[in-house]
Short mmCIF file of C-alpha atoms and ligand atoms in Angstrom, two decimals:
data_model
loop_
_atom_site.label_atom_id
_atom_site.label_comp_id
_atom_site.label_asym_id
_atom_site.label_seq_id
_atom_site.Cartn_x
_atom_site.Cartn_y
_atom_site.Cartn_z
CA MET A 177 35.82 50.59 11.98
CA SER A 178 38.63 48.85 14.10
CA TYR A 179 40.04 45.56 13.00
CA SER A 180 40.87 42.74 15.39
CA ASN A 181 42.82 39.56 14.75
CA GLN A 182 40.54 38.03 17.46
CA PRO A 183 36.99 36.85 17.11
CA SER A 184 34.60 39.33 19.00
CA PRO A 185 31.96 37.83 21.27
CA ASN A 186 29.29 38.92 18.80
CA ASP A 187 30.75 37.21 15.77
CA VAL A 188 29.06 34.01 14.48
CA GLY A 189 31.44 31.21 14.43
CA VAL A 190 31.55 29.45 11.23
CA ALA A 191 33.02 26.56 9.17
CA VAL A 192 32.79 25.86 5.44
CA VAL A 193 32.38 22.38 4.13
CA GLY A 194 33.66 22.10 0.59
CA ALA A 195 36.50 23.89 -0.82
CA GLY A 196 36.28 23.20 -4.59
CA TYR A 197 35.01 25.88 -7.11
CA TRP A 198 32.41 27.67 -5.14
CA GLY A 199 33.55 27.07 -1.66
CA PRO A 200 36.49 29.56 -1.76
CA ASN A 201 33.99 32.29 -2.63
CA LEU A 202 32.18 31.46 0.73
CA ILE A 203 35.55 31.30 2.52
CA ARG A 204 36.78 34.69 1.29
CA ASN A 205 33.50 36.43 2.17
CA PHE A 206 33.33 34.73 5.59
CA LEU A 207 36.85 36.07 6.11
CA ALA A 208 35.95 39.56 5.05
CA SER A 209 32.77 39.75 7.04
CA ASP A 210 32.77 41.72 10.36
CA THR A 211 30.03 39.51 11.80
CA THR A 212 31.35 36.15 11.20
CA TRP A 213 34.70 34.25 12.35
CA LEU A 214 35.78 31.41 10.20
CA TRP A 215 37.26 28.77 12.49
CA SER A 216 37.52 25.69 10.10
CA VAL A 217 37.50 24.41 6.53
CA CYS A 218 36.45 20.92 6.02
CA ASP A 219 37.19 19.18 2.72
CA LEU A 220 37.77 15.44 1.87
CA ASN A 221 40.82 16.84 -0.09
CA MET A 222 42.79 18.64 2.64
CA ASP A 223 45.43 19.79 0.23
CA ARG A 224 42.79 21.75 -1.63
CA ALA A 225 41.54 23.25 1.53
CA ARG A 226 45.07 24.33 2.60
CA GLN A 227 45.79 25.67 -0.97
CA VAL A 228 42.53 27.88 -0.77
CA LEU A 229 43.48 29.29 2.56
CA GLY A 230 47.23 29.81 1.81
CA ARG A 231 50.06 29.84 4.11
CA HIS A 232 49.29 32.79 6.26
CA THR A 233 46.16 31.61 8.08
CA SER A 234 45.05 30.56 11.38
CA VAL A 235 41.84 28.96 10.02
CA GLU A 236 42.13 25.12 10.81
CA VAL A 237 41.71 22.47 7.96
CA THR A 238 40.18 18.99 8.44
CA ASN A 239 38.61 16.32 6.46
CA ASP A 240 36.48 15.02 9.40
CA LEU A 241 33.03 16.49 9.58
CA GLN A 242 32.74 15.25 13.05
CA ALA A 243 35.51 17.38 14.20
CA ILE A 244 33.14 20.36 13.01
CA LEU A 245 30.13 19.09 14.88
CA ASP A 246 31.96 18.64 18.20
CA ASP A 247 33.51 22.09 18.00
CA PRO A 248 31.53 24.36 20.36
CA ARG A 249 33.09 27.47 18.81
CA ILE A 250 31.23 26.69 15.35
CA GLN A 251 27.75 27.85 15.53
CA ALA A 252 27.06 27.74 11.88
CA VAL A 253 28.23 25.60 8.86
CA ALA A 254 28.00 26.61 5.23
CA ILE A 255 28.02 23.74 2.87
CA ALA A 256 29.48 23.91 -0.63
CA THR A 257 30.02 20.11 -1.41
CA PRO A 258 28.26 18.35 -4.44
CA ALA A 259 24.47 18.35 -4.38
CA GLY A 260 24.21 14.82 -3.59
CA THR A 261 25.91 15.28 -0.08
CA HIS A 262 23.96 18.29 0.80
CA PHE A 263 21.13 16.47 2.77
CA GLY A 264 23.44 14.09 4.94
CA ILE A 265 25.88 16.97 5.77
CA ALA A 266 23.04 19.59 6.46
CA LYS A 267 21.09 17.01 8.58
CA ALA A 268 24.15 16.11 10.66
CA CYS A 269 25.00 19.75 11.25
CA LEU A 270 21.46 20.74 12.22
CA GLU A 271 21.14 17.60 14.63
CA ALA A 272 24.62 18.83 16.19
CA GLY A 273 22.68 22.29 16.91
CA LYS A 274 24.53 24.29 14.09
CA HIS A 275 23.08 26.93 11.71
CA VAL A 276 23.15 25.83 8.21
CA LEU A 277 23.88 27.66 4.90
CA VAL A 278 23.45 25.28 1.96
CA GLU A 279 24.44 25.75 -1.72
CA LYS A 280 21.81 25.38 -4.37
CA PRO A 281 20.06 22.86 -4.73
CA LEU A 282 19.17 22.43 -1.14
CA ALA A 283 18.85 18.67 -1.47
CA LEU A 284 18.19 16.30 -4.29
CA SER A 285 14.54 16.06 -3.58
CA SER A 286 11.64 18.02 -2.08
CA ILE A 287 11.06 15.26 0.45
CA GLU A 288 14.71 15.60 1.81
CA ALA A 289 14.59 19.41 1.77
CA GLU A 290 11.28 19.23 3.88
CA ARG A 291 12.98 17.07 6.26
CA LEU A 292 15.83 19.49 6.65
CA VAL A 293 13.14 22.47 7.10
CA ASN A 294 11.34 20.38 9.84
CA VAL A 295 14.80 19.52 11.67
CA ALA A 296 15.73 23.34 11.70
CA ALA A 297 12.23 24.50 12.85
CA GLU A 298 12.23 21.86 15.67
CA ARG A 299 15.55 23.12 16.88
CA ASN A 300 15.02 26.84 16.20
CA LEU A 301 18.01 27.02 13.88
CA THR A 302 18.44 29.11 10.66
CA LEU A 303 18.43 27.12 7.58
CA MET A 304 19.11 29.03 4.49
CA CYS A 305 19.94 28.34 0.69
CA ASP A 306 22.52 30.37 -1.25
CA HIS A 307 20.50 31.28 -4.02
CA THR A 308 23.10 34.07 -4.73
CA TYR A 309 21.45 35.95 -7.53
CA CYS A 310 18.58 36.99 -5.02
CA TYR A 311 21.04 39.21 -3.22
CA THR A 312 22.31 41.00 -6.27
CA PRO A 313 21.56 44.72 -6.50
CA ALA A 314 19.62 44.08 -9.77
CA VAL A 315 17.34 41.35 -8.35
CA ARG A 316 16.89 43.58 -5.17
CA ARG A 317 15.78 46.50 -7.30
CA ILE A 318 13.47 44.19 -9.56
CA ARG A 319 12.03 42.74 -6.31
CA HIS A 320 11.43 46.34 -5.04
CA GLU A 321 9.55 47.18 -8.39
CA ALA A 322 7.64 44.11 -8.23
CA THR A 323 6.55 44.26 -4.48
CA GLN A 324 5.96 48.14 -4.44
CA GLY A 325 3.37 47.43 -7.42
CA THR A 326 5.11 49.81 -9.89
CA LEU A 327 5.27 47.06 -12.41
CA GLY A 328 1.58 46.51 -12.34
CA ARG A 329 0.09 42.98 -12.74
CA LEU A 330 2.91 40.61 -13.73
CA GLN A 331 2.27 39.39 -17.27
CA TYR A 332 5.45 37.46 -18.15
CA ILE A 333 9.07 36.76 -17.26
CA ASP A 334 11.32 35.64 -20.19
CA SER A 335 14.79 34.45 -19.16
CA VAL A 336 17.83 33.33 -21.07
CA ARG A 337 20.73 31.70 -19.27
CA ILE A 338 23.15 30.12 -21.90
CA ASN A 339 26.83 29.88 -22.53
CA LEU A 340 29.48 27.19 -22.98
CA GLY A 341 28.90 25.59 -19.56
CA ILE A 342 30.54 22.74 -17.80
CA VAL A 343 28.71 19.73 -18.65
CA GLN A 344 28.26 18.59 -14.85
CA PRO A 345 28.89 14.95 -13.91
CA ASP A 346 25.92 14.88 -11.40
CA ALA A 347 23.48 17.08 -12.98
CA ASP A 348 21.67 18.15 -16.13
CA VAL A 349 21.36 21.70 -17.39
CA PHE A 350 17.98 22.09 -15.55
CA TRP A 351 19.36 21.19 -12.13
CA ASP A 352 22.63 23.19 -12.90
CA LEU A 353 21.28 26.51 -14.06
CA LEU A 354 17.45 26.60 -13.58
CA PRO A 355 17.68 27.03 -9.67
CA HIS A 356 19.02 30.43 -10.33
CA ASP A 357 15.92 31.60 -12.20
CA LEU A 358 13.46 29.69 -10.04
CA SER A 359 14.98 31.37 -7.06
CA ILE A 360 14.82 34.70 -8.68
CA LEU A 361 11.14 34.20 -9.66
CA ASP A 362 10.45 32.81 -6.16
CA SER A 363 11.83 36.07 -4.54
CA ILE A 364 10.14 38.53 -6.79
CA LEU A 365 6.65 36.92 -7.15
CA PRO A 366 4.04 38.73 -4.74
CA ALA A 367 3.40 36.45 -1.75
CA GLY A 368 0.55 34.00 -2.79
CA ILE A 369 1.68 33.79 -6.39
CA GLN A 370 3.18 30.82 -7.57
CA PRO A 371 3.67 28.83 -10.84
CA THR A 372 0.74 26.60 -11.42
CA ALA A 373 2.18 24.11 -13.92
CA VAL A 374 5.31 23.42 -15.76
CA SER A 375 6.12 22.25 -19.18
CA ALA A 376 9.80 21.48 -20.11
CA ILE A 377 11.71 19.98 -23.11
CA GLY A 378 15.39 18.94 -22.64
CA VAL A 379 17.64 17.73 -25.45
CA ASP A 380 21.15 16.08 -25.32
CA PRO A 381 22.58 16.67 -28.83
CA ILE A 382 26.21 15.85 -27.73
CA GLY A 383 25.57 12.37 -26.33
CA ALA A 384 26.42 13.65 -22.60
CA GLY A 385 23.78 11.26 -21.15
CA ARG A 386 21.70 14.30 -19.78
CA SER A 387 19.85 17.40 -21.08
CA CYS A 388 22.34 20.01 -22.28
CA VAL A 389 19.81 22.34 -23.47
CA GLY A 390 16.24 23.01 -22.05
CA TYR A 391 13.28 25.14 -22.40
CA VAL A 392 10.99 25.31 -19.53
CA SER A 393 7.43 27.15 -19.40
CA MET A 394 5.70 27.83 -16.25
CA THR A 395 1.96 29.15 -16.14
CA LEU A 396 1.32 31.76 -13.52
CA PRO A 397 -2.04 32.61 -11.89
CA GLY A 398 -4.16 35.17 -14.01
CA GLU A 399 -2.73 34.43 -17.61
CA GLY A 400 0.78 35.04 -16.52
CA ILE A 401 3.85 32.99 -17.89
CA ALA A 402 7.52 32.42 -17.11
CA HIS A 403 9.79 31.09 -19.61
CA VAL A 404 13.35 30.05 -19.12
CA HIS A 405 15.97 28.84 -21.62
CA VAL A 406 19.01 27.18 -20.11
CA SER A 407 21.90 25.69 -22.20
CA TRP A 408 25.55 24.60 -21.81
CA LEU A 409 26.02 24.72 -25.50
CA SER A 410 26.03 28.34 -26.48
CA PRO A 411 29.11 29.89 -27.99
CA VAL A 412 28.07 33.40 -26.45
CA LYS A 413 27.18 34.16 -22.79
CA ILE A 414 23.58 35.54 -22.43
CA ARG A 415 21.96 36.28 -19.06
CA THR A 416 18.94 38.28 -19.88
CA THR A 417 15.65 38.37 -18.09
CA ILE A 418 12.64 40.52 -19.30
CA ILE A 419 9.93 41.06 -16.85
CA GLY A 420 6.61 42.22 -18.26
CA GLY A 421 4.18 44.16 -16.00
CA SER A 422 0.95 45.86 -16.82
CA HIS A 423 2.55 49.35 -16.08
CA ARG A 424 6.24 48.68 -16.90
CA TYR A 425 8.78 46.28 -18.44
CA ILE A 426 12.20 45.67 -16.91
CA VAL A 427 15.07 44.22 -19.04
CA TRP A 428 17.85 42.85 -16.97
CA ASP A 429 21.06 42.19 -18.96
CA ASP A 430 23.59 40.85 -16.36
CA VAL A 431 26.56 40.68 -18.63
CA ASN A 432 26.28 44.49 -19.09
CA PRO A 433 27.62 46.04 -15.93
CA ALA A 434 27.35 49.59 -17.44
CA GLN A 435 23.51 49.09 -17.72
CA ARG A 436 22.22 46.07 -16.13
CA LEU A 437 18.78 47.12 -15.73
CA SER A 438 16.48 49.13 -17.99
CA ILE A 439 12.96 49.94 -16.83
CA PHE A 440 10.54 50.92 -19.60
CA GLU A 441 7.50 53.01 -19.05
CA ARG A 442 5.78 51.33 -22.03
CA GLY A 443 3.15 48.96 -22.55
CA VAL A 444 0.04 47.82 -24.49
CA ASP A 445 -3.42 48.48 -23.09
CA VAL A 446 -6.38 46.85 -24.57
CA SER A 447 -10.20 47.76 -24.02
CA THR A 448 -13.12 46.48 -25.45
CA PHE A 449 -16.51 48.29 -26.05
CA GLN A 450 -19.84 47.87 -27.92
CA THR A 451 -20.67 49.67 -31.01
CA PRO A 452 -24.27 50.98 -31.48
CA ASP A 453 -25.02 48.00 -33.86
CA ASP A 454 -24.05 45.83 -30.96
CA GLN A 455 -20.72 44.76 -32.46
CA ARG A 456 -17.92 44.13 -29.94
CA GLN A 457 -14.76 46.11 -30.79
CA MET A 458 -11.24 46.04 -29.49
CA MET A 459 -9.12 49.03 -28.97
CA VAL A 460 -5.17 48.61 -28.58
CA GLN A 461 -3.26 51.52 -27.28
CA TYR A 462 0.44 51.57 -27.18
CA ARG A 463 1.91 53.46 -24.27
CA SER A 464 5.51 54.83 -25.16
CA GLY A 465 7.26 56.57 -22.28
CA ASP A 466 10.72 56.97 -20.82
CA MET A 467 13.37 54.43 -20.28
CA LEU A 468 15.13 54.53 -16.97
CA ALA A 469 18.54 52.96 -16.21
CA PRO A 470 18.80 53.03 -12.41
CA ALA A 471 22.16 53.42 -10.90
CA LEU A 472 22.97 50.38 -9.10
CA VAL A 473 25.64 50.06 -6.56
CA GLU A 474 27.92 47.36 -7.53
CA SER A 475 28.38 44.92 -4.47
CA GLU A 476 29.33 41.37 -4.26
CA ALA A 477 25.91 39.33 -3.70
CA LEU A 478 27.78 36.79 -1.79
CA ALA A 479 28.78 39.34 0.93
CA ASP A 480 25.17 40.05 1.31
CA VAL A 481 24.29 36.35 1.57
CA VAL A 482 26.95 36.06 4.43
CA ARG A 483 25.43 39.16 6.16
CA GLU A 484 21.85 37.81 5.80
CA PHE A 485 22.93 34.47 7.13
CA ALA A 486 24.70 35.96 10.24
CA ASP A 487 21.87 38.60 10.93
CA CYS A 488 19.13 35.93 10.75
CA ILE A 489 21.24 33.65 13.19
CA ARG A 490 21.47 36.55 15.55
CA THR A 491 18.08 37.95 15.35
CA GLY A 492 15.96 34.59 14.60
CA ARG A 493 14.60 36.21 11.43
CA ARG A 494 13.80 34.04 8.61
CA PRO A 495 16.09 34.62 5.61
CA LEU A 496 14.95 35.86 2.30
CA THR A 497 16.09 32.51 0.76
CA ASP A 498 15.07 30.09 3.60
CA GLY A 499 14.58 26.46 3.62
CA THR A 500 10.97 26.50 2.53
CA SER A 501 11.84 28.68 -0.61
CA GLY A 502 14.46 25.87 -1.36
CA VAL A 503 11.49 23.37 -1.07
CA ARG A 504 9.43 25.36 -3.53
CA ILE A 505 12.20 25.28 -5.96
CA LEU A 506 13.03 21.68 -5.58
CA LYS A 507 9.35 20.88 -6.34
CA ILE A 508 9.46 22.84 -9.52
CA LEU A 509 12.59 21.05 -10.53
CA GLU A 510 10.87 17.54 -9.81
CA ALA A 511 8.06 18.77 -12.15
CA VAL A 512 10.51 19.80 -14.76
CA ASP A 513 12.07 16.28 -14.49
CA ALA A 514 8.38 14.74 -14.97
CA SER A 515 7.64 16.92 -17.74
CA VAL A 516 11.06 16.32 -19.76
CA ALA A 517 10.39 12.55 -19.40
CA ALA A 518 6.78 12.96 -20.75
CA ARG A 519 8.39 15.15 -23.80
CA GLY A 520 6.98 18.56 -22.55
CA GLN A 521 3.66 17.43 -21.08
CA LEU A 522 2.11 19.97 -18.78
CA VAL A 523 2.67 18.87 -15.12
CA PRO A 524 0.53 20.71 -12.48
CA LEU A 525 2.29 22.19 -9.36
CA GLU A 526 0.86 21.59 -6.05
CA GLN A 527 -0.04 24.86 -4.48
CA GLN A 528 1.88 25.33 -1.37
CA SER A 529 0.34 27.43 1.49
CA ILE A 530 2.38 30.63 1.27
CA GLY A 531 1.34 31.63 4.91
CA ALA A 532 2.69 28.28 6.25
CA LEU A 533 5.85 28.36 4.26
CA ARG A 534 7.11 31.94 3.89
N1 NAD B 742 25.47 29.87 -5.70
C1 NAD B 742 26.16 29.65 -6.91
O1 NAD B 742 26.01 30.56 -7.80
C2 NAD B 742 26.87 28.36 -7.14
C3 NAD B 742 27.93 28.32 -8.21
C4 NAD B 742 28.53 27.29 -8.26
C5 NAD B 742 28.27 26.12 -7.61
N2 NAD B 742 27.39 26.21 -6.65
C6 NAD B 742 27.04 24.98 -5.88
O2 NAD B 742 28.12 24.76 -4.95
C7 NAD B 742 28.07 23.22 -4.72
C8 NAD B 742 29.59 22.86 -5.05
O3 NAD B 742 29.91 22.96 -6.26
P1 NAD B 742 31.33 23.19 -6.80
O4 NAD B 742 31.36 23.39 -8.31
O5 NAD B 742 32.21 24.04 -5.88
O6 NAD B 742 31.85 21.46 -6.63
P2 NAD B 742 33.35 21.07 -6.56
O7 NAD B 742 33.29 19.54 -7.08
O8 NAD B 742 34.28 21.94 -7.50
O9 NAD B 742 33.69 21.07 -5.02
C9 NAD B 742 33.32 20.34 -4.28
C10 NAD B 742 34.14 20.12 -3.01
O10 NAD B 742 33.68 19.48 -1.91
C11 NAD B 742 34.65 18.45 -1.31
N3 NAD B 742 33.74 17.41 -0.86
C12 NAD B 742 33.06 16.53 -1.56
N4 NAD B 742 32.34 15.70 -0.66
C13 NAD B 742 32.59 16.17 0.57
C14 NAD B 742 32.31 15.77 1.95
N5 NAD B 742 31.54 14.75 2.24
N6 NAD B 742 32.89 16.36 2.99
C15 NAD B 742 33.83 17.45 2.82
N7 NAD B 742 34.20 17.81 1.50
C16 NAD B 742 33.48 17.15 0.44
C17 NAD B 742 35.34 18.08 -2.42
O11 NAD B 742 36.54 17.54 -2.30
C18 NAD B 742 35.50 19.33 -3.43
O12 NAD B 742 36.79 19.95 -2.95
C19 NAD B 742 27.05 22.63 -5.68
O13 NAD B 742 26.05 22.45 -4.80
C20 NAD B 742 26.84 23.68 -6.65
O14 NAD B 742 25.57 23.61 -7.13
C21 NAD B 742 26.65 27.36 -6.40
#
């Protein structure tokens, strides 16, 4: 590969808005990518943006979004500002003809997110959400197993995402952490399968004014269930997801780089039969087979997010985590809010037409 300190005509010209905690990761990956050229970073705090870029850079810094919108070199904008600003900034960018990558959550409501999807569709622009986990090697492998049918029928998903987390000023633990699990679920469920109802309990044992510990259960079609435990109040960091299928089980332990994934050829089969005296009997058989720990090539998921964004802009292909997946996730988050307010009551989810949305 030859390196040039000039943009090539094929490079997607990019700006990043927001250089706080997460923005620098996007900036680093856009700078490292051989398909994008970072022209500008916009942050209300220009000193912060300058500090992130360092002294030896030609990337411009501004605190004026309009300068980004007016710049014809910039074809695409990545937004890493607080969630409450996503809708306004994304809409302005789309209306100015820019492709948009938005941090999770896409917006603060599914209505806002649907408006962004419509504006992008009307203008033939790429709208993508940075649901980073969907691009990790582990989730790619889980998606492969799920979509190739090697897992069998999905029986359950059980996820724990807990640590001593930052109590967010503008979000509860559900809106902070749950989008990760919901986006993973959305990306591995076969097309046409979506959660049908949600029950959630959230508690605030430290008086933070918002849920800090939460438990979410989602029913899936065909007797399946997904359960997620999120918490900012755990002394240990646990990032474990178990995916149960009728043929195989997968255990994903994201804090164990030596063995993130374990695929178990194990399971339980139940069959029923009639005895001669007309009694219905049940036979339970336990299958015990090998455990496979696949070799995953370690790569930075955000580099793949950037690659996917640039590729979709150039080809017009829909991103894996497009705006409509952001809408589906927001609809579940809204149902979680409604269920928490009703102390865990089961809230049905509107079934979206997958064909129309995927
Ligand atoms: N994908 C992930 O895994 C991941 C991880 C962490 C955070 N995030 C998301 O990234 C987003 C940003 O989170 P953060 O923790 O970096 O927040 P942050 O508060 O650390 O940084 C936000 C930055 O945006 C700037 N800003 C605010 N409003 C602005 C505006 N109107 N125009 C320009 N700049 C503005 C602020 O000055 C600040 O520097 C959130 O949506 C969050 O959910 C995603």
